[in-house]
Short mmCIF file of C-alpha atoms in Angstrom, two decimals:
data_model
loop_
_atom_site.label_atom_id
_atom_site.label_comp_id
_atom_site.label_asym_id
_atom_site.label_seq_id
_atom_site.Cartn_x
_atom_site.Cartn_y
_atom_site.Cartn_z
CA MET F 239 -13.17 13.19 -2.92
CA THR F 240 -12.40 10.71 -1.07
CA LEU F 241 -9.19 9.29 0.53
CA LEU F 242 -7.76 5.43 -0.70
CA LEU F 243 -5.30 4.51 2.03
CA HIS F 244 -3.36 1.37 0.99
CA ARG F 245 -2.31 0.61 4.96
CA ARG F 246 -4.91 -0.11 8.39
CA ALA F 247 -1.98 1.65 10.41
CA LEU F 248 -2.64 5.18 8.62
CA MET F 249 -6.76 4.27 8.57
CA LYS F 250 -6.45 4.14 12.64
CA ASP F 251 -4.11 7.51 12.81
CA TRP F 252 -6.88 8.80 10.14
CA LYS F 253 -9.66 8.40 13.48
CA LYS F 254 -6.73 9.42 15.80
CA VAL F 255 -6.08 12.93 13.96
CA GLY F 256 -9.84 13.63 13.95
CA GLY F 257 -9.78 12.93 9.99
CA GLY F 258 -8.87 16.27 8.98
CA ILE F 259 -5.10 16.65 6.53
CA GLU F 260 -3.15 20.03 8.21
CA LEU F 261 -0.68 21.95 5.76
CA SER F 262 1.69 24.12 7.08
CA THR F 263 2.90 27.33 5.67
CA HIS F 264 5.50 29.57 6.92
CA GLY F 265 4.46 28.80 9.85
CA LEU F 266 0.72 28.47 9.97
CA SER F 267 -0.96 25.96 10.10
CA GLU F 268 -4.40 25.41 8.14
CA THR F 269 -6.37 21.73 8.52
CA ARG F 270 -8.52 20.92 5.68
CA THR F 271 -12.03 18.12 7.06
CA GLY F 272 -15.25 16.43 5.15
CA PHE F 273 -13.58 13.96 3.04
CA ASP F 274 -13.63 10.21 2.39
CA VAL F 275 -11.81 7.71 3.15
CA GLU F 276 -11.54 3.87 1.81
CA LEU F 277 -9.17 1.07 2.94
CA VAL F 278 -7.91 -0.61 -0.46
CA LEU F 279 -4.96 -2.59 0.76
CA ALA F 280 -3.00 -3.50 -2.14
CA LEU F 281 -2.52 -6.57 -3.78
CA ARG F 282 0.78 -8.96 -4.02
CA ASP F 283 2.52 -8.65 -7.73
CA SER F 284 3.27 -11.93 -8.64
CA THR F 285 5.96 -10.22 -11.81
CA SER F 286 6.93 -7.57 -9.61
CA LYS F 287 9.89 -8.16 -7.04
CA SER F 288 10.30 -4.78 -6.17
CA SER F 289 6.29 -4.98 -5.20
CA SER F 290 6.16 -8.21 -3.83
CA THR F 291 8.77 -7.76 -1.25
CA GLU F 292 7.85 -4.28 0.62
CA VAL F 293 6.34 -5.48 3.64
CA ASP F 294 6.61 -2.89 6.33
CA ALA F 295 8.32 -4.34 9.36
CA ASP F 296 6.23 -1.90 11.74
CA PRO F 297 3.20 -0.52 10.00
CA GLY F 298 2.26 1.45 13.15
CA GLN F 299 5.58 3.02 13.09
CA PHE F 300 5.48 6.42 11.08
CA GLN F 301 9.12 7.47 9.51
CA PRO F 302 8.75 11.38 8.24
CA GLN F 303 9.23 11.28 4.61
CA GLU F 304 9.79 14.25 1.83
CA ARG F 305 6.15 13.67 0.21
CA ASN F 306 4.49 15.43 -3.34
CA VAL F 307 2.08 18.50 -2.29
CA GLY F 308 -0.57 16.25 -5.17
CA SER F 309 -1.49 14.38 -2.62
CA MET F 310 -1.03 16.17 1.36
CA GLU F 311 -2.86 18.87 0.03
CA PRO F 312 -6.05 18.66 -1.65
CA PRO F 313 -6.20 20.78 -4.62
CA PHE F 314 -8.85 22.93 -3.25
CA PRO F 315 -9.16 26.68 -3.82
CA GLU F 316 -9.70 29.29 -0.89
CA GLY F 317 -12.41 29.07 1.05
CA ASP F 318 -14.01 26.04 -1.30
CA ALA F 319 -15.40 23.09 1.38
CA ASP F 320 -15.31 20.47 -1.76
CA PRO F 321 -14.93 22.43 -5.38
CA VAL F 322 -14.96 19.03 -7.23
CA GLU F 323 -18.47 18.12 -5.58
CA SER F 324 -19.75 21.81 -7.31
CA ASN F 325 -17.11 21.95 -10.17
CA ALA F 326 -19.00 17.95 -11.25
CA GLY F 327 -22.13 19.50 -11.30
CA SER F 328 -22.09 23.33 -13.27
CA GLU F 329 -18.65 22.50 -15.57
CA SER F 330 -18.97 18.86 -16.04
CA PRO F 331 -22.40 17.07 -15.99
CA SER F 332 -21.65 13.81 -17.24
CA LEU F 333 -19.01 13.29 -13.87
CA PRO F 334 -20.89 11.76 -10.38
CA PRO F 335 -20.12 14.56 -7.91
CA GLN F 336 -17.19 12.28 -5.91
CA ALA F 337 -15.58 12.37 -9.37
CA ASP F 338 -11.66 12.14 -7.86
CA GLU F 339 -10.27 10.29 -5.69
CA ILE F 340 -6.40 9.85 -4.87
CA SER F 341 -4.51 7.52 -3.37
CA SER F 342 -2.11 7.37 -0.32
CA GLN F 343 1.48 8.44 -0.70
CA GLU F 344 2.77 4.58 0.50
CA SER F 345 0.88 1.33 -0.11
CA ASP F 346 1.54 -1.03 2.28
CA LEU F 347 1.66 -4.75 0.83
CA ASP F 348 -0.44 -6.24 2.62
CA PHE F 349 -1.14 -9.93 2.29
CA ASP F 350 -3.76 -10.98 4.35
CA ASN F 351 -7.31 -11.78 2.99
CA PHE F 352 -8.81 -8.26 2.48
CA ASP F 353 -11.34 -7.30 4.91
CA SER F 354 -14.48 -5.62 3.34
CA GLU F 355 -16.35 -5.06 6.47
CA PHE F 356 -13.54 -3.55 8.01
CA ARG F 357 -13.48 -0.99 5.55
CA GLN F 358 -16.74 -0.53 5.88
CA GLN F 359 -17.01 0.03 9.31
CA ASN F 360 -13.52 2.56 9.17
CA SER F 361 -14.98 4.40 6.17
CA THR F 362 -16.67 8.28 6.82
CA SER F 363 -19.01 7.26 3.93
CA THR F 364 -21.95 6.87 4.88
CA GLU F 365 -23.11 4.98 1.82
CA LEU F 366 -19.99 3.44 0.79
CA ASP F 367 -20.25 1.25 -2.68
CA ILE F 368 -16.75 -0.08 -3.22
CA ASP F 369 -17.54 -1.06 -6.36
CA GLN F 370 -18.13 2.78 -7.60
CA LYS F 371 -16.81 3.93 -10.58
CA ILE F 372 -13.76 5.89 -10.66
CA PHE F 373 -13.55 9.04 -13.46
CA ASN F 374 -10.78 11.29 -11.59
CA LEU F 375 -7.83 9.18 -10.00
CA ILE F 376 -4.27 10.89 -8.44
CA VAL F 377 -1.68 8.28 -7.63
CA THR F 378 1.21 9.49 -5.88
CA THR F 379 2.38 6.31 -4.58
CA LYS F 380 5.97 4.84 -4.98
CA ALA F 381 7.35 4.04 -8.22
CA GLY F 382 7.39 0.36 -7.36
CA ASN F 383 4.16 -0.06 -5.79
CA THR F 384 2.68 1.80 -9.07
CA VAL F 385 0.53 -1.92 -10.34
CA SER F 386 0.44 -3.28 -6.76
CA ALA F 387 -1.93 0.06 -6.19
CA LEU F 388 -3.98 -0.08 -9.08
CA ARG F 389 -4.85 -3.81 -9.34
CA ARG F 390 -7.59 -3.56 -6.28
CA ILE F 391 -9.66 -1.15 -7.79
CA LYS F 392 -8.55 -1.84 -11.40
CA HIS F 393 -12.13 -2.28 -12.20
CA ARG F 394 -13.97 0.55 -10.99
CA LEU F 395 -11.71 2.07 -13.61
CA SER F 396 -12.72 2.62 -17.52
CA ARG F 397 -12.04 4.36 -20.48
CA GLU F 398 -14.29 7.24 -19.78
CA SER F 399 -11.65 7.45 -16.24
CA THR F 400 -8.51 9.56 -15.89
CA ILE F 401 -5.52 8.93 -14.06
CA LEU F 402 -2.83 11.53 -12.92
CA PHE F 403 0.45 10.16 -12.08
CA LEU F 404 2.55 12.26 -10.41
CA GLN F 405 5.61 9.95 -9.60
CA ASN F 406 9.62 10.15 -9.67
CA GLY F 407 10.93 8.24 -12.37
CA MET F 408 9.95 7.22 -15.63
CA GLY F 409 8.28 3.96 -17.14
CA ILE F 410 5.86 3.69 -15.10
CA LEU F 411 2.97 4.07 -18.39
CA GLU F 412 4.89 1.57 -19.70
CA GLU F 413 4.92 -0.81 -17.11
CA VAL F 414 0.57 -0.40 -15.60
CA ASN F 415 -0.17 -0.51 -19.51
CA SER F 416 2.03 -4.28 -19.53
CA LYS F 417 0.66 -5.58 -16.27
CA LEU F 418 -2.94 -4.35 -15.64
CA PHE F 419 -4.64 -1.98 -18.72
CA PRO F 420 -2.73 -3.62 -22.33
CA ASP F 421 -5.68 -3.49 -24.22
CA VAL F 422 -5.56 -0.09 -26.09
CA GLU F 423 -9.39 0.64 -26.25
CA THR F 424 -10.61 0.02 -23.08
CA ARG F 425 -7.21 1.96 -20.34
CA PRO F 426 -8.34 5.03 -18.49
CA ASN F 427 -6.98 8.50 -19.92
CA TYR F 428 -3.06 8.82 -18.65
CA MET F 429 -1.63 12.00 -17.27
CA LEU F 430 1.19 13.13 -16.14
CA GLY F 431 2.38 15.59 -13.34
CA ILE F 432 6.06 16.92 -12.65
CA VAL F 433 6.12 17.69 -9.03
CA THR F 434 8.70 20.78 -8.04
CA HIS F 435 7.27 21.62 -4.85
CA GLY F 436 8.75 20.94 -1.11
CA VAL F 437 6.75 19.35 1.26
CA ASN F 438 8.14 17.55 4.09
CA SER F 439 6.00 14.56 6.26
CA GLU F 440 6.10 15.31 9.63
CA ARG F 441 3.47 12.05 10.86
CA PRO F 442 0.92 11.20 9.54
CA PHE F 443 -1.92 13.30 7.67
CA ARG F 444 0.25 16.58 8.90
CA ALA F 445 2.83 18.40 6.38
CA VAL F 446 4.98 21.84 5.81
CA HIS F 447 5.75 22.88 2.76
CA ALA F 448 9.04 23.75 2.66
CA GLY F 449 9.31 24.66 -0.37
CA LEU F 450 7.04 26.49 -3.00
CA GLY F 451 7.40 25.27 -6.62
CA THR F 452 5.18 24.13 -9.54
CA ILE F 453 3.28 21.86 -11.37
CA ALA F 454 3.19 20.81 -15.10
CA LEU F 455 0.42 18.67 -16.37
CA GLY F 456 0.16 17.11 -19.97
CA ILE F 457 -2.89 14.73 -21.53
CA ILE F 458 -1.02 11.48 -22.63
CA PRO F 459 -2.53 10.81 -26.09
CA ARG F 460 -4.14 7.44 -26.57
CA TYR F 461 -2.75 6.28 -29.47
CA GLU F 462 1.16 6.17 -30.29
CA ARG F 463 0.53 7.82 -33.67
CA LEU F 464 -0.70 10.81 -32.00
CA ARG F 465 2.14 11.28 -29.82
CA GLU F 466 4.30 10.81 -33.00
CA THR F 467 2.28 13.83 -34.52
CA ASN F 468 3.30 15.58 -31.13
CA MET F 469 6.60 15.27 -32.46
CA SER F 470 6.44 18.46 -34.99
CA LYS F 471 4.66 21.32 -31.59
CA SER F 472 1.51 20.92 -33.84
CA GLU F 473 -0.68 19.21 -31.33
CA PRO F 474 -3.35 16.40 -33.51
CA LYS F 475 -7.11 17.23 -33.66
CA THR F 476 -7.91 15.38 -30.57
CA GLN F 477 -11.29 15.49 -27.75
CA TRP F 478 -9.87 14.30 -24.81
CA ALA F 479 -11.98 12.45 -22.52
CA SER F 480 -14.04 14.83 -20.58
CA SER F 481 -13.02 13.16 -17.21
CA SER F 482 -9.35 14.86 -18.79
CA ARG F 483 -10.64 18.09 -19.65
CA PHE F 484 -11.98 18.05 -15.83
CA MET F 485 -9.07 17.23 -14.19
CA LEU F 486 -6.72 19.38 -15.88
CA ARG F 487 -9.10 22.14 -15.04
CA THR F 488 -9.51 21.66 -12.06
CA ILE F 489 -6.17 21.31 -10.74
CA THR F 490 -4.97 24.52 -12.94
CA ARG F 491 -7.66 27.00 -11.21
CA THR F 492 -6.12 25.97 -7.71
CA PRO F 493 -3.80 29.13 -7.26
CA VAL F 494 -1.51 27.35 -4.34
CA LEU F 495 0.08 24.29 -6.62
CA ALA F 496 0.98 26.96 -9.30
CA ALA F 497 -0.08 24.05 -11.89
CA VAL F 498 0.81 24.70 -15.66
CA GLY F 499 -0.90 22.58 -19.07
CA PHE F 500 1.50 21.06 -21.25
CA SER F 501 1.74 19.83 -24.50
CA HIS F 502 3.10 16.00 -24.24
CA VAL F 503 6.10 16.67 -26.19
CA ASP F 504 7.37 19.80 -23.78
CA LEU F 505 6.25 17.27 -20.64
CA MET F 506 8.22 14.88 -22.17
CA GLN F 507 11.12 16.96 -21.78
CA LEU F 508 10.23 18.76 -18.13
CA GLN F 509 10.56 14.76 -17.44
CA ILE F 510 13.71 14.05 -19.31
CA GLU F 511 15.34 17.23 -17.31
CA LYS F 512 13.98 15.60 -14.04
CA LEU F 513 15.24 12.14 -14.53
CA ALA F 514 18.43 13.35 -15.76
CA VAL F 515 18.93 15.39 -12.46
CA ASN F 516 17.36 12.80 -10.19
CA ALA F 517 19.48 10.18 -11.85
CA ILE F 518 22.22 12.45 -10.13
CA ILE F 519 21.55 14.02 -6.84
CA ASN F 520 19.16 10.51 -5.01
CA PRO F 521 21.71 7.31 -6.07
CA LEU F 522 25.07 9.63 -5.08
CA THR F 523 23.78 11.18 -2.04
CA ALA F 524 21.88 7.16 -1.38
CA MET F 525 25.19 5.74 -1.42
CA PHE F 526 27.14 8.30 0.17
CA ASP F 527 25.07 8.99 2.53
CA SER F 528 24.48 12.79 2.81
CA SER F 529 22.81 16.07 2.02
CA ASN F 530 22.33 17.41 -2.18
CA GLY F 531 24.43 19.62 -1.06
CA GLU F 532 27.56 17.64 -0.18
CA LEU F 533 27.99 16.69 -3.04
CA LEU F 534 29.35 19.87 -4.38
CA PHE F 535 32.73 21.56 -4.75
CA ASN F 536 34.10 17.79 -4.03
CA PHE F 537 36.15 16.81 -7.33
CA ALA F 538 35.61 13.38 -6.91
CA PHE F 539 32.17 13.10 -7.18
CA THR F 540 32.20 15.72 -9.93
CA ARG F 541 34.08 13.15 -11.94
CA VAL F 542 31.46 10.60 -10.95
CA MET F 543 28.83 12.82 -11.95
CA ARG F 544 30.30 13.84 -15.12
CA LEU F 545 30.55 10.01 -15.95
CA LEU F 546 26.88 9.06 -14.99
CA LEU F 547 26.00 12.38 -17.43
CA ALA F 548 28.01 11.45 -20.24
CA GLU F 549 25.98 7.77 -20.10
CA ILE F 550 22.73 9.43 -19.84
CA SER F 551 22.85 12.40 -22.36
CA LEU F 552 23.72 10.00 -24.77
CA VAL F 553 20.82 7.91 -24.21
CA ILE F 554 17.94 10.81 -24.02
CA ARG F 555 19.52 12.56 -26.97
CA SER F 556 18.91 9.14 -28.94
CA LEU F 557 15.57 8.67 -28.14
CA PRO F 558 13.27 8.05 -30.99
CA GLU F 559 10.11 9.99 -29.43
CA ILE F 560 11.85 12.77 -29.47
CA GLN F 561 14.04 12.70 -32.84
CA GLY F 562 12.82 16.15 -34.73
CA VAL F 563 12.44 18.72 -31.66
CA PRO F 564 14.28 20.94 -32.15
CA ASN F 565 17.35 22.15 -29.98
CA VAL F 566 17.09 18.88 -28.34
CA LYS F 567 20.68 18.00 -29.16
CA MET F 568 21.61 20.49 -26.77
CA ARG F 569 19.26 20.86 -24.62
CA PHE F 570 20.11 17.75 -23.52
CA SER F 571 24.21 17.59 -23.41
CA PRO F 572 26.04 16.60 -20.93
CA GLU F 573 27.39 20.14 -20.00
CA ARG F 574 23.41 21.88 -19.73
CA LEU F 575 22.62 18.56 -17.83
CA GLU F 576 25.44 19.22 -15.56
CA THR F 577 24.71 22.97 -14.93
CA LEU F 578 20.61 21.58 -13.72
CA VAL F 579 22.23 19.55 -11.79
CA VAL F 580 24.80 21.90 -10.19
CA SER F 581 21.77 24.45 -9.92
CA VAL F 582 19.33 22.36 -7.94
CA ALA F 583 21.72 20.34 -5.94
CA ASN F 584 22.70 23.89 -5.00
CA LYS F 585 19.02 25.55 -3.97
CA THR F 586 18.15 22.27 -2.23
CA SER F 587 21.73 21.35 -0.71
CA THR F 588 20.02 21.56 3.16
CA ASN F 589 17.55 18.80 1.86
CA THR F 590 18.03 15.02 1.82
CA SER F 591 16.69 13.30 -1.32
CA SER F 592 14.10 10.59 -1.04
CA MET F 593 16.00 7.59 -2.00
CA LEU F 594 18.10 8.48 0.91
CA GLN F 595 15.01 8.37 3.47
CA ASP F 596 13.99 5.61 1.75
CA VAL F 597 17.34 3.35 1.69
CA ARG F 598 16.99 4.54 5.62
CA ALA F 599 13.77 3.61 6.35
CA GLY F 600 14.46 0.58 4.57
CA LYS F 601 12.04 0.77 2.09
CA ILE F 602 12.27 0.49 -1.37
CA THR F 603 13.52 2.98 -3.92
CA GLU F 604 12.82 4.37 -6.80
CA VAL F 605 16.71 3.58 -8.94
CA ASP F 606 14.46 0.93 -11.20
CA PHE F 607 12.60 4.23 -12.47
CA ILE F 608 15.45 6.49 -12.60
CA ASN F 609 18.88 4.96 -13.39
CA GLY F 610 16.96 1.94 -14.38
CA TYR F 611 14.92 3.72 -17.45
CA ILE F 612 18.34 5.24 -18.53
CA VAL F 613 19.44 1.52 -18.66
CA LYS F 614 16.82 0.11 -19.77
CA ARG F 615 16.58 2.18 -22.72
CA GLY F 616 20.37 2.35 -23.69
CA GLU F 617 19.73 -1.40 -24.59
CA GLU F 618 16.83 -0.91 -26.69
CA MET F 619 19.26 1.17 -28.73
CA GLY F 620 22.51 -1.42 -28.32
CA ILE F 621 24.14 1.64 -25.91
CA LYS F 622 25.52 0.48 -22.36
CA CYS F 623 25.63 2.34 -19.62
CA VAL F 624 27.77 0.55 -17.42
CA MET F 625 27.96 3.90 -14.78
CA ASN F 626 24.46 3.65 -14.50
CA TYR F 627 24.05 0.42 -14.46
CA MET F 628 26.32 -0.28 -11.63
CA LEU F 629 25.11 3.30 -9.45
CA MET F 630 21.86 1.51 -9.38
CA GLN F 631 23.22 -1.97 -8.39
CA MET F 632 24.87 -0.57 -5.43
CA VAL F 633 22.29 1.07 -4.01
CA LYS F 634 20.05 -2.06 -4.06
CA GLY F 635 23.12 -3.90 -2.45
CA LYS F 636 23.08 -0.95 0.38
CA GLN F 637 19.01 -1.17 0.71
CA ASP F 638 19.70 -5.34 1.07
CA MET F 639 22.35 -4.23 3.46
CA PHE F 640 20.39 -2.26 5.53
CA ASP F 641 17.51 -5.12 5.65
CA ARG F 642 19.80 -7.91 7.00
CA GLN F 643 20.86 -5.16 9.83
CA ASN F 644 17.75 -4.32 10.80
CA GLU F 645 16.95 -8.41 10.53
CA ARG F 646 18.74 -9.16 13.76
CA VAL F 647 18.52 -5.77 15.69
CA ILE F 648 17.44 -7.21 18.87
CA PRO F 649 15.22 -4.98 21.24
CA ILE F 650 16.91 -4.10 24.72
CA ALA F 651 14.75 -2.62 26.91
CA ALA F 652 15.89 0.79 27.48
CA PRO F 653 17.56 0.52 31.57
CA GLY F 654 15.01 0.85 34.48
CA ASP F 655 12.30 -0.05 32.66
CA SER F 656 12.11 -3.79 34.47
CA GLU F 657 13.35 -2.67 37.73
CA GLU F 658 10.11 -2.90 40.38
CA SER F 659 9.54 -0.16 41.83
#
């Protein structure tokens, strides 16, 4: 298993911690080692404003943030040093031993010339081949950084490869296809995952598993006609790629991840439900600078929530890809979506949303792939989502305001620092 790091600072941190990932669950810490590491600096995406403007002011400064469990905890069964390697030999002979490659959570867009010698000197691999084919890739970067993160390793992916996206928001696959893999015959196979585990990073390569959850996985059909066939709730007879079956089999056999496979249509509905919840909690907490629970028991906030959900529900129920699915009108009604939002906000009442953390840290948010996705799909169907559009622009405006404030900050030495003894 290889970790792909997109920042030089992360490589230095990897050496400092001794080349291991530490995960704390219920106060008990466990460290896993034995990973290979590559430094893969992300390339500028000239067509995406969000991807080309995110540059860390201080790449050496770590800021705590919630993470997806898919990237902080290797999908290993207990007691197996490297099951990916052993499983590849016994269950999937066509895959090389080092079949899985996991990207880091944060891709720092460093636009300097890439130094291959630096990467080789800082890699734990004894025989590093920067052009080695990747069969399985798990992407956990922020949605807006996906294209720039994949661009560097695009030549290592093929029709036999499988990419698993564990990210918030929707519309990511469409952007990846349009900018990186426009040919449907040669593009990699795709899988999508929905993570409900709660994981907080205290420092690089150390995380706390704060809340147990699940991972919903699904393989995305390569051709659109197969996706339409899925709407009848009967899976088409499709021969999935061996790398996709290997990925699904490996992750679902890891008990701690509680991963379950779903059909494409069922996974899409789960995605939409999570999108609706995130489209309310994330931007509102980012704007009000509040925890999730502070949105509850406030009539003014409830009225805003209902106005947003009215637009979201109308767009979702009008989506052509879920027409014909039984009970979709009731499942995505404004009343049921409000129940979901309140339930999630209550269960995570003390949590800080990832979007609020991004705003505070001066990082690009995923609002374009959450509320922005609702606005985009609404425009395609002639539905004007003015509330979601306004909220999306407010989050972007607040982020820009924080960036301008940070640019004006002048570091001042603490009293006594410059005094001579």
